């Protein structure tokens, strides 16, 4: 891992992040730690999912997860 990427990630420690995953879920939580594989540890994490119903209305569902490890 390059020094510049590590220093940028270190600057984000203990800040609240909102991340969009590959499957379009959004996670929001406080970043506690990361490693060289870009695995993240988030505390007080919440998951937001957008679900489209048959009547074409988009509905956002919020779920509280707590402590989460996101694989990088």
Tab-separated table of N, CA and C in Angstrom:
chain	number	residue	atom	x	y	z
A	1	UNK	N	0.846	-1.171	0.000
A	1	UNK	CA	0.000	0.000	0.000
A	1	UNK	C	0.890	1.232	0.000
A	2	UNK	N	0.536	2.197	-0.790
A	2	UNK	CA	1.346	3.406	-0.862
A	2	UNK	C	1.139	4.277	0.371
A	3	UNK	N	2.120	5.084	0.636
A	3	UNK	CA	2.065	5.941	1.812
A	3	UNK	C	0.944	6.967	1.695
A	4	UNK	N	0.701	7.500	0.500
A	4	UNK	CA	-0.331	8.521	0.350
A	4	UNK	C	-1.727	7.954	0.613
A	5	UNK	N	-1.998	6.732	0.151
A	5	UNK	CA	-3.301	6.127	0.396
A	5	UNK	C	-3.488	5.860	1.881
A	6	UNK	N	-2.424	5.381	2.531
A	6	UNK	CA	-2.502	5.109	3.962
A	6	UNK	C	-2.753	6.387	4.751
A	7	UNK	N	-2.089	7.463	4.372
A	7	UNK	CA	-2.278	8.711	5.107
A	7	UNK	C	-3.671	9.285	4.874
A	8	UNK	N	-4.227	9.100	3.680
A	8	UNK	CA	-5.592	9.565	3.421
A	8	UNK	C	-6.594	8.772	4.255
A	9	UNK	N	-6.397	7.472	4.333
A	9	UNK	CA	-7.297	6.633	5.119
A	9	UNK	C	-7.145	6.928	6.612
A	10	UNK	N	-5.936	7.179	7.065
A	10	UNK	CA	-5.698	7.500	8.469
A	10	UNK	C	-6.414	8.794	8.842
A	11	UNK	N	-6.483	9.722	7.914
A	11	UNK	CA	-7.184	10.977	8.158
A	11	UNK	C	-8.685	10.797	8.326
A	12	UNK	N	-9.235	9.676	7.841
A	12	UNK	CA	-10.666	9.415	7.945
A	12	UNK	C	-11.058	8.634	9.197
A	13	UNK	N	-10.073	8.170	9.963
A	13	UNK	CA	-10.374	7.416	11.178
A	13	UNK	C	-11.223	8.253	12.126
A	14	UNK	N	-12.187	7.608	12.759
A	14	UNK	CA	-13.116	8.227	13.710
A	14	UNK	C	-14.045	9.258	13.069
A	15	UNK	N	-14.144	9.249	11.730
A	15	UNK	CA	-15.109	10.088	11.036
A	15	UNK	C	-16.258	9.210	10.545
A	16	UNK	N	-17.413	9.814	10.375
A	16	UNK	CA	-18.585	9.094	9.885
A	16	UNK	C	-18.523	9.051	8.361
A	17	UNK	N	-18.651	7.841	7.803
A	17	UNK	CA	-18.570	7.638	6.361
A	17	UNK	C	-19.886	7.098	5.826
A	18	UNK	N	-20.154	7.382	4.571
A	18	UNK	CA	-21.265	6.762	3.863
A	18	UNK	C	-20.668	6.065	2.641
A	19	UNK	N	-20.805	4.746	2.592
A	19	UNK	CA	-20.198	3.934	1.554
A	19	UNK	C	-21.280	3.273	0.720
A	20	UNK	N	-21.094	3.246	-0.592
A	20	UNK	CA	-22.006	2.532	-1.483
A	20	UNK	C	-21.320	1.248	-1.922
A	21	UNK	N	-21.960	0.113	-1.674
A	21	UNK	CA	-21.395	-1.187	-1.991
A	21	UNK	C	-21.715	-1.568	-3.437
A	22	UNK	N	-21.079	-2.635	-3.912
A	22	UNK	CA	-21.250	-3.077	-5.293
A	22	UNK	C	-22.685	-3.491	-5.594
A	23	UNK	N	-23.430	-3.935	-4.582
A	23	UNK	CA	-24.815	-4.352	-4.797
A	23	UNK	C	-25.805	-3.225	-4.507
A	24	UNK	N	-25.365	-1.993	-4.559
A	24	UNK	CA	-26.124	-0.742	-4.406
A	24	UNK	C	-26.616	-0.471	-2.980
A	25	UNK	N	-26.260	-1.297	-2.009
A	25	UNK	CA	-26.574	-0.963	-0.626
A	25	UNK	C	-25.683	0.193	-0.191
A	26	UNK	N	-26.163	0.965	0.759
A	26	UNK	CA	-25.383	2.069	1.313
A	26	UNK	C	-25.209	1.821	2.800
A	27	UNK	N	-23.968	1.934	3.265
A	27	UNK	CA	-23.655	1.748	4.674
A	27	UNK	C	-23.149	3.078	5.225
A	28	UNK	N	-23.606	3.415	6.415
A	28	UNK	CA	-23.183	4.639	7.064
A	28	UNK	C	-22.734	4.297	8.482
A	29	UNK	N	-21.501	4.686	8.818
A	29	UNK	CA	-20.987	4.382	10.145
A	29	UNK	C	-19.667	5.084	10.408
A	30	UNK	N	-19.214	5.008	11.649
A	30	UNK	CA	-17.953	5.622	12.046
A	30	UNK	C	-16.822	4.638	11.776
A	31	UNK	N	-15.820	5.076	11.011
A	31	UNK	CA	-14.700	4.199	10.664
A	31	UNK	C	-13.741	4.081	11.843
A	32	UNK	N	-13.558	2.846	12.327
A	32	UNK	CA	-12.667	2.607	13.457
A	32	UNK	C	-11.288	2.127	13.018
A	33	UNK	N	-11.239	1.324	11.932
A	33	UNK	CA	-9.959	0.739	11.519
A	33	UNK	C	-10.012	0.313	10.065
A	34	UNK	N	-8.828	0.102	9.473
A	34	UNK	CA	-8.678	-0.438	8.118
A	34	UNK	C	-7.367	-1.194	8.059
A	35	UNK	N	-7.191	-1.986	7.005
A	35	UNK	CA	-5.927	-2.701	6.830
A	35	UNK	C	-5.459	-2.603	5.387
A	36	UNK	N	-4.380	-3.321	5.061
A	36	UNK	CA	-3.786	-3.209	3.728
A	36	UNK	C	-4.681	-3.767	2.623
A	37	UNK	N	-5.658	-4.583	2.975
A	37	UNK	CA	-6.588	-5.135	1.989
A	37	UNK	C	-7.820	-4.251	1.817
A	38	UNK	N	-7.849	-3.121	2.527
A	38	UNK	CA	-8.945	-2.161	2.518
A	38	UNK	C	-10.208	-2.714	3.189
A	39	UNK	N	-10.019	-3.672	4.117
A	39	UNK	CA	-11.122	-4.082	4.976
A	39	UNK	C	-11.388	-2.929	5.942
A	40	UNK	N	-12.663	-2.671	6.215
A	40	UNK	CA	-13.026	-1.566	7.092
A	40	UNK	C	-13.821	-2.071	8.287
A	41	UNK	N	-13.629	-1.429	9.421
A	41	UNK	CA	-14.428	-1.694	10.610
A	41	UNK	C	-15.240	-0.433	10.878
A	42	UNK	N	-16.569	-0.578	10.894
A	42	UNK	CA	-17.471	0.541	11.127
A	42	UNK	C	-18.269	0.296	12.403
A	43	UNK	N	-18.399	1.331	13.223
A	43	UNK	CA	-19.248	1.212	14.413
A	43	UNK	C	-20.533	1.995	14.186
A	44	UNK	N	-21.561	1.661	14.945
A	44	UNK	CA	-22.879	2.303	14.821
A	44	UNK	C	-23.336	2.337	13.366
A	45	UNK	N	-23.173	1.235	12.687
A	45	UNK	CA	-23.431	1.164	11.253
A	45	UNK	C	-24.921	0.993	10.967
A	46	UNK	N	-25.366	1.659	9.903
A	46	UNK	CA	-26.732	1.533	9.418
A	46	UNK	C	-26.682	1.186	7.946
A	47	UNK	N	-27.590	0.310	7.524
A	47	UNK	CA	-27.668	-0.113	6.131
A	47	UNK	C	-28.923	0.498	5.516
A	48	UNK	N	-28.780	1.044	4.318
A	48	UNK	CA	-29.903	1.602	3.583
A	48	UNK	C	-30.047	0.838	2.272
A	49	UNK	N	-31.250	0.327	2.013
A	49	UNK	CA	-31.522	-0.415	0.783
A	49	UNK	C	-32.709	0.217	0.079
A	50	UNK	N	-32.613	0.336	-1.233
A	50	UNK	CA	-33.713	0.853	-2.025
A	50	UNK	C	-34.387	-0.319	-2.715
A	51	UNK	N	-35.685	-0.451	-2.472
A	51	UNK	CA	-36.452	-1.557	-3.040
A	51	UNK	C	-37.548	-0.973	-3.924
A	52	UNK	N	-37.616	-1.470	-5.151
A	52	UNK	CA	-38.662	-1.031	-6.068
A	52	UNK	C	-39.829	-2.002	-5.980
A	53	UNK	N	-41.014	-1.457	-5.790
A	53	UNK	CA	-42.199	-2.308	-5.727
A	53	UNK	C	-42.831	-2.412	-7.111
A	54	UNK	N	-43.848	-3.231	-7.228
A	54	UNK	CA	-44.512	-3.428	-8.512
A	54	UNK	C	-45.186	-2.154	-9.012
A	55	UNK	N	-45.569	-1.291	-8.097
A	55	UNK	CA	-46.203	-0.032	-8.492
A	55	UNK	C	-45.159	1.036	-8.849
A	56	UNK	N	-43.932	0.614	-9.066
A	56	UNK	CA	-42.789	1.452	-9.480
A	56	UNK	C	-42.445	2.554	-8.474
A	57	UNK	N	-42.808	2.371	-7.224
A	57	UNK	CA	-42.402	3.313	-6.189
A	57	UNK	C	-41.134	2.792	-5.517
A	58	UNK	N	-40.132	3.641	-5.433
A	58	UNK	CA	-38.887	3.253	-4.760
A	58	UNK	C	-39.042	3.504	-3.261
A	59	UNK	N	-38.740	2.494	-2.476
A	59	UNK	CA	-38.875	2.583	-1.027
A	59	UNK	C	-37.514	2.310	-0.404
A	60	UNK	N	-37.078	3.186	0.500
A	60	UNK	CA	-35.781	3.005	1.147
A	60	UNK	C	-35.996	2.409	2.534
A	61	UNK	N	-35.270	1.312	2.790
A	61	UNK	CA	-35.374	0.611	4.066
A	61	UNK	C	-34.079	0.826	4.842
A	62	UNK	N	-34.219	1.205	6.106
A	62	UNK	CA	-33.067	1.438	6.981
A	62	UNK	C	-32.997	0.311	7.998
A	63	UNK	N	-31.779	-0.196	8.228
A	63	UNK	CA	-31.571	-1.264	9.198
A	63	UNK	C	-30.341	-0.931	10.031
A	64	UNK	N	-30.468	-0.951	11.348
A	64	UNK	CA	-29.330	-0.694	12.238
A	64	UNK	C	-28.557	-1.993	12.438
A	65	UNK	N	-27.241	-1.953	12.191
A	65	UNK	CA	-26.411	-3.150	12.261
A	65	UNK	C	-25.446	-3.150	13.444
A	66	UNK	N	-25.008	-1.995	13.893
A	66	UNK	CA	-24.033	-1.944	14.984
A	66	UNK	C	-22.601	-2.010	14.466
A	67	UNK	N	-21.788	-2.898	15.015
A	67	UNK	CA	-20.389	-3.040	14.613
A	67	UNK	C	-20.297	-3.964	13.398
A	68	UNK	N	-19.639	-3.483	12.329
A	68	UNK	CA	-19.598	-4.203	11.053
A	68	UNK	C	-18.162	-4.245	10.541
A	69	UNK	N	-17.794	-5.378	9.930
A	69	UNK	CA	-16.527	-5.485	9.198
A	69	UNK	C	-16.871	-5.615	7.722
A	70	UNK	N	-16.424	-4.667	6.918
A	70	UNK	CA	-16.640	-4.694	5.466
A	70	UNK	C	-15.397	-5.215	4.790
A	71	UNK	N	-15.546	-6.222	3.997
A	71	UNK	CA	-14.403	-6.829	3.317
A	71	UNK	C	-13.998	-5.981	2.120
A	72	UNK	N	-12.699	-5.707	2.006
A	72	UNK	CA	-12.191	-4.831	0.948
A	72	UNK	C	-11.906	-5.454	-0.310
